[in-house]
Amino acid sequence: MRCIFCKRDSTKSRSIEHIIPESLGNIDHVLPRGAVCDTCNNYFARKVEGPLLDTQWFRHARSRQWVPNKRGLIPPMRGVVPGARMSADVWLDGSKLTFGGSNQRERDVLTDAILTGRARSVYIPIIEAIDPRLMSRFLAKIGLEVLSERLLPVDGWNEKIVDMTALDPLRHFARVGDRPEKWPFSRRRIYGEDDVQQEGDDGYQVLHEFTILCEPLPEPGQLDLYAVVCIFGEEFAINLGEPEIASYERWLTAHDGTSPLYISDRLPLPSIFE
Ligand SMILES: [Zn+2]
């Protein structure tokens, strides 16, 4: 087995790669041992996933959705308490609010302001911005892994992924990150974060899902491959071959804005792998 990112022999690697991080609630979608070597697995955790999940958009979404990290802790949102003239950590569980300060002094001031009735409200900002560079690299990592997962049933999938030079710029961008400067991605909300999807009698909440979209290009024999991922109700799409999303936008227009995620069971496997 060779690592799908650095291409080194990964036969002795022990890591089981989570396509979406466990801290986003993923326990099911993993790649077999060695698909991503220990060094690359560790690099992504420290340099891409860790810093990205620690940004405000992810912290707030994880907090609202009550998704614990690997140690079982729910990250707080950062709110402002005007009555105490300070910001504070806030957890919202149903109608129950829990406050926290980052040190004892902050906690004392906050407690005093609440008990004396000066602090009557808390404002929690709505965070829209996502660090574009970290997010692109995160999507590049997920994209190559989603493609690999899709091809697991194909004989020789590992060599095919490793030997496909068209994926080298994406590998480099995810694993090293120095070039190209930008790798754009498509982002749009496709359902509410709290929406409960119905399947049979059971309602369930979707934290994340993903698929691969193959879009033929005008040039004969050429196609674009996209990884499409939904996280907390927002759909993200990244082109696995080049830093360009024009053909994805064309696809959306031609399909009245339907997400490929909704018709993923009808999308063909990329013909190049047959
Ligand atoms: Zn590696």
Coordinates of C-alpha atoms and ligand atoms in Angstrom, one line a residue:
M1 CA 0.0 0.0 0.0
R2 CA 1.2 3.5 -0.8
C3 CA 0.0 6.8 0.8
I4 CA -2.5 8.6 -1.4
F5 CA -0.8 12.0 -0.5
C6 CA 3.0 11.5 -0.3
K7 CA 3.0 8.2 -2.3
R8 CA 5.5 6.6 0.1
D9 CA 5.2 3.0 1.2
S10 CA 2.7 3.0 4.0
T11 CA 2.4 -0.7 4.7
K12 CA 3.6 -0.2 8.3
S13 CA 1.4 2.8 9.0
R14 CA -1.2 2.2 11.8
S15 CA -3.5 5.3 11.3
I16 CA -7.1 4.9 10.2
E17 CA -7.9 8.0 8.4
H18 CA -11.2 9.7 9.1
I19 CA -12.4 11.4 5.9
I20 CA -14.3 14.0 8.0
P21 CA -12.7 14.6 11.4
E22 CA -14.1 12.8 14.4
S23 CA -14.6 16.2 16.0
L24 CA -17.3 16.9 13.4
G25 CA -19.1 13.8 14.5
N26 CA -17.8 11.3 12.0
I27 CA -17.2 7.7 13.2
D28 CA -18.3 5.8 10.1
H29 CA -16.4 7.1 7.1
V30 CA -12.8 6.0 7.3
L31 CA -10.1 4.7 4.9
P32 CA -8.3 1.5 5.4
R33 CA -4.9 1.5 7.3
G34 CA -2.1 2.8 5.2
A35 CA -4.3 4.7 2.6
V36 CA -3.0 7.8 4.4
C37 CA 0.4 7.2 6.1
D38 CA 1.0 8.1 9.8
T39 CA 3.1 11.1 8.9
C40 CA 0.5 12.6 6.6
N41 CA -2.3 11.7 9.0
N42 CA -0.5 13.5 11.8
Y43 CA 0.4 16.5 9.5
F44 CA -3.3 17.0 8.6
A45 CA -4.5 16.8 12.2
R46 CA -1.9 19.4 13.4
K47 CA -1.7 21.8 10.4
V48 CA -5.1 21.7 8.7
E49 CA -7.9 20.1 10.6
G50 CA -6.9 21.2 14.1
P51 CA -6.4 24.9 13.2
L52 CA -9.5 25.0 11.0
L53 CA -11.8 23.4 13.6
D54 CA -10.6 25.9 16.1
T55 CA -11.8 28.8 14.0
Q56 CA -14.9 30.6 15.0
W57 CA -17.3 29.3 12.3
F58 CA -16.5 25.7 13.2
R59 CA -16.4 26.3 17.0
H60 CA -19.8 28.0 16.9
A61 CA -21.4 25.4 14.6
R62 CA -20.0 22.5 16.7
S63 CA -21.2 24.3 19.9
R64 CA -24.7 24.9 18.5
Q65 CA -25.0 21.3 17.3
W66 CA -23.5 19.9 20.5
V67 CA -20.8 18.0 18.7
P68 CA -18.1 17.0 21.2
N69 CA -14.4 16.9 20.3
K70 CA -12.3 13.7 20.7
R71 CA -12.1 14.2 24.5
G72 CA -15.9 14.5 24.7
L73 CA -15.9 18.3 25.3
I74 CA -18.3 20.7 23.6
P75 CA -16.6 23.8 22.4
P76 CA -18.1 27.1 23.7
M77 CA -19.4 30.0 21.6
R78 CA -17.8 33.4 22.2
G79 CA -20.6 35.8 23.4
V80 CA -20.6 39.3 24.6
V81 CA -22.2 40.2 28.0
P82 CA -22.8 44.0 27.9
G83 CA -23.9 44.2 31.5
A84 CA -20.6 42.8 32.7
R85 CA -18.6 44.6 30.0
M86 CA -16.9 41.5 28.9
S87 CA -17.0 38.6 26.5
A88 CA -17.6 35.1 27.8
D89 CA -17.7 31.5 26.8
V90 CA -21.3 30.4 26.3
W91 CA -22.9 27.0 25.9
L92 CA -26.5 26.8 24.8
D93 CA -28.3 23.5 25.4
G94 CA -32.0 23.8 24.5
S95 CA -33.2 26.6 26.7
K96 CA -30.3 26.3 29.2
L97 CA -27.5 28.8 29.1
T98 CA -24.1 28.1 30.7
F99 CA -21.5 30.8 31.0
G100 CA -17.8 30.5 31.6
G101 CA -14.8 32.8 31.8
S102 CA -11.3 31.9 30.8
N103 CA -9.9 32.5 34.3
Q104 CA -11.2 32.8 37.9
R105 CA -11.3 36.6 37.8
E106 CA -13.5 36.7 34.7
R107 CA -15.7 34.1 36.3
D108 CA -16.0 36.2 39.5
V109 CA -16.9 39.4 37.5
L110 CA -19.5 37.5 35.5
T111 CA -21.1 35.8 38.5
D112 CA -21.3 39.1 40.3
A113 CA -22.9 40.8 37.2
I114 CA -25.5 38.0 36.9
L115 CA -26.4 37.8 40.6
T116 CA -26.7 41.6 41.0
G117 CA -28.9 41.7 37.9
R118 CA -26.6 43.9 35.8
A119 CA -26.0 41.2 33.2
R120 CA -29.4 40.5 31.7
S121 CA -28.5 39.6 28.2
V122 CA -25.8 37.9 26.1
Y123 CA -25.1 38.5 22.4
I124 CA -23.8 35.7 20.3
P125 CA -22.4 36.9 17.0
I126 CA -23.4 35.1 13.8
I127 CA -20.2 33.9 12.2
E128 CA -20.2 33.6 8.4
A129 CA -16.5 33.9 7.4
I130 CA -14.4 30.8 7.1
D131 CA -10.6 31.0 6.7
P132 CA -10.5 30.4 2.9
R133 CA -7.0 29.0 2.7
L134 CA -7.4 26.5 5.5
M135 CA -10.8 25.5 4.2
S136 CA -9.5 24.9 0.7
R137 CA -6.7 22.7 2.0
F138 CA -9.2 20.9 4.2
L139 CA -11.5 20.3 1.2
A140 CA -8.5 19.2 -0.9
K141 CA -7.7 16.6 1.7
I142 CA -11.3 15.4 2.0
G143 CA -11.7 15.4 -1.8
L144 CA -8.9 13.0 -2.5
E145 CA -10.1 10.8 0.4
V146 CA -13.7 10.8 -0.9
L147 CA -12.5 9.8 -4.3
S148 CA -10.5 7.0 -2.8
E149 CA -13.4 5.8 -0.7
R150 CA -15.6 5.8 -3.8
L151 CA -13.0 3.6 -5.6
L152 CA -12.3 1.2 -2.8
P153 CA -14.4 -1.6 -4.5
V154 CA -12.3 -1.3 -7.7
D155 CA -9.3 -3.6 -8.1
G156 CA -6.0 -1.8 -7.8
W157 CA -7.7 1.4 -6.5
N158 CA -4.6 2.4 -4.5
E159 CA -2.2 2.3 -7.5
K160 CA -4.7 4.1 -9.7
I161 CA -5.1 6.9 -7.2
V162 CA -1.4 7.2 -6.5
D163 CA -0.3 7.0 -10.2
M164 CA -2.9 9.5 -11.4
T165 CA -0.7 12.6 -12.1
A166 CA -3.7 14.8 -12.7
L167 CA -4.3 14.7 -8.9
D168 CA -0.7 15.8 -8.0
P169 CA -1.4 19.5 -7.8
L170 CA -4.3 18.7 -5.4
R171 CA -2.1 16.4 -3.3
H172 CA 0.6 19.1 -3.1
F173 CA -1.9 21.8 -2.2
A174 CA -3.4 19.7 0.6
R175 CA -0.1 18.2 2.0
V176 CA 2.3 21.1 1.5
G177 CA 0.1 24.1 0.8
D178 CA 2.6 26.5 -0.8
R179 CA 1.1 26.6 -4.3
P180 CA -1.1 27.5 -5.9
E181 CA -1.9 30.6 -3.9
K182 CA -5.6 30.0 -4.1
W183 CA -7.8 27.0 -4.8
P184 CA -11.4 28.2 -4.9
F185 CA -14.4 26.2 -3.7
S186 CA -18.1 26.6 -4.1
R187 CA -20.0 27.3 -0.9
R188 CA -23.8 27.6 -0.4
R189 CA -26.4 26.7 2.2
I190 CA -28.6 23.8 1.1
Y191 CA -30.5 23.2 4.3
G192 CA -30.8 24.6 7.8
E193 CA -28.3 23.4 10.3
D194 CA -31.1 22.2 12.6
D195 CA -33.2 20.5 10.0
V196 CA -34.1 17.0 10.8
Q197 CA -34.2 14.7 7.7
Q198 CA -36.9 12.0 7.6
E199 CA -36.1 8.4 6.7
G200 CA -38.9 6.0 7.4
D201 CA -40.3 6.7 10.9
D202 CA -37.0 7.9 12.3
G203 CA -35.9 11.5 12.1
Y204 CA -32.2 12.1 12.1
Q205 CA -29.9 15.1 11.7
V206 CA -27.3 15.1 9.0
L207 CA -24.0 16.6 10.2
H208 CA -22.1 15.8 7.1
E209 CA -22.3 13.9 3.8
F210 CA -20.3 13.8 0.6
T211 CA -20.2 12.6 -3.0
I212 CA -18.1 12.7 -6.2
L213 CA -19.4 14.6 -9.3
C214 CA -17.9 14.0 -12.8
E215 CA -18.6 16.8 -15.2
P216 CA -17.6 16.3 -18.9
L217 CA -15.8 19.4 -20.4
P218 CA -16.3 20.8 -23.9
E219 CA -12.9 19.3 -25.0
P220 CA -13.4 15.6 -26.1
G221 CA -12.3 13.1 -23.5
Q222 CA -11.8 15.8 -20.8
L223 CA -13.7 15.9 -17.5
D224 CA -13.7 17.7 -14.2
L225 CA -14.0 15.7 -11.0
Y226 CA -15.6 17.5 -8.0
A227 CA -15.8 16.4 -4.4
V228 CA -19.1 17.7 -2.9
V229 CA -19.3 17.8 0.9
C230 CA -22.1 19.0 3.2
I231 CA -21.1 20.2 6.6
F232 CA -23.7 21.6 9.1
G233 CA -26.1 22.3 6.2
E234 CA -23.6 24.1 3.9
E235 CA -22.5 22.5 0.7
F236 CA -18.9 22.8 -0.4
A237 CA -17.5 21.7 -3.7
I238 CA -13.9 21.6 -4.9
N239 CA -12.5 20.6 -8.3
L240 CA -9.9 17.8 -7.8
G241 CA -8.1 18.6 -11.0
E242 CA -7.5 22.3 -11.1
P243 CA -8.2 25.5 -9.0
E244 CA -11.3 26.4 -11.0
I245 CA -15.1 25.9 -10.3
A246 CA -16.7 27.2 -13.5
S247 CA -17.9 23.8 -14.6
Y248 CA -19.5 23.2 -11.2
E249 CA -21.5 26.4 -11.5
R250 CA -22.6 25.4 -15.0
W251 CA -23.7 22.0 -13.6
L252 CA -25.7 23.7 -10.9
T253 CA -27.4 26.0 -13.4
A254 CA -28.2 23.0 -15.7
H255 CA -29.8 21.2 -12.7
D256 CA -31.8 24.0 -11.2
G257 CA -29.5 24.3 -8.3
T258 CA -30.1 20.8 -7.1
S259 CA -27.2 19.5 -5.0
P260 CA -25.3 16.5 -6.4
L261 CA -25.7 15.1 -2.9
Y262 CA -29.4 14.6 -3.5
I263 CA -28.9 12.5 -6.6
S264 CA -25.6 11.0 -5.6
D265 CA -26.9 7.4 -6.0
R266 CA -27.6 8.2 -9.7
L267 CA -24.2 9.8 -10.5
P268 CA -21.9 7.6 -12.5
L269 CA -18.5 6.3 -11.3
P270 CA -15.8 8.2 -13.2
S271 CA -15.2 6.3 -16.4
I272 CA -11.4 6.6 -16.1
F273 CA -11.5 4.1 -13.3
E274 CA -13.6 1.4 -14.9
Ligands
ZN1 ZN 1.9 10.1 3.4

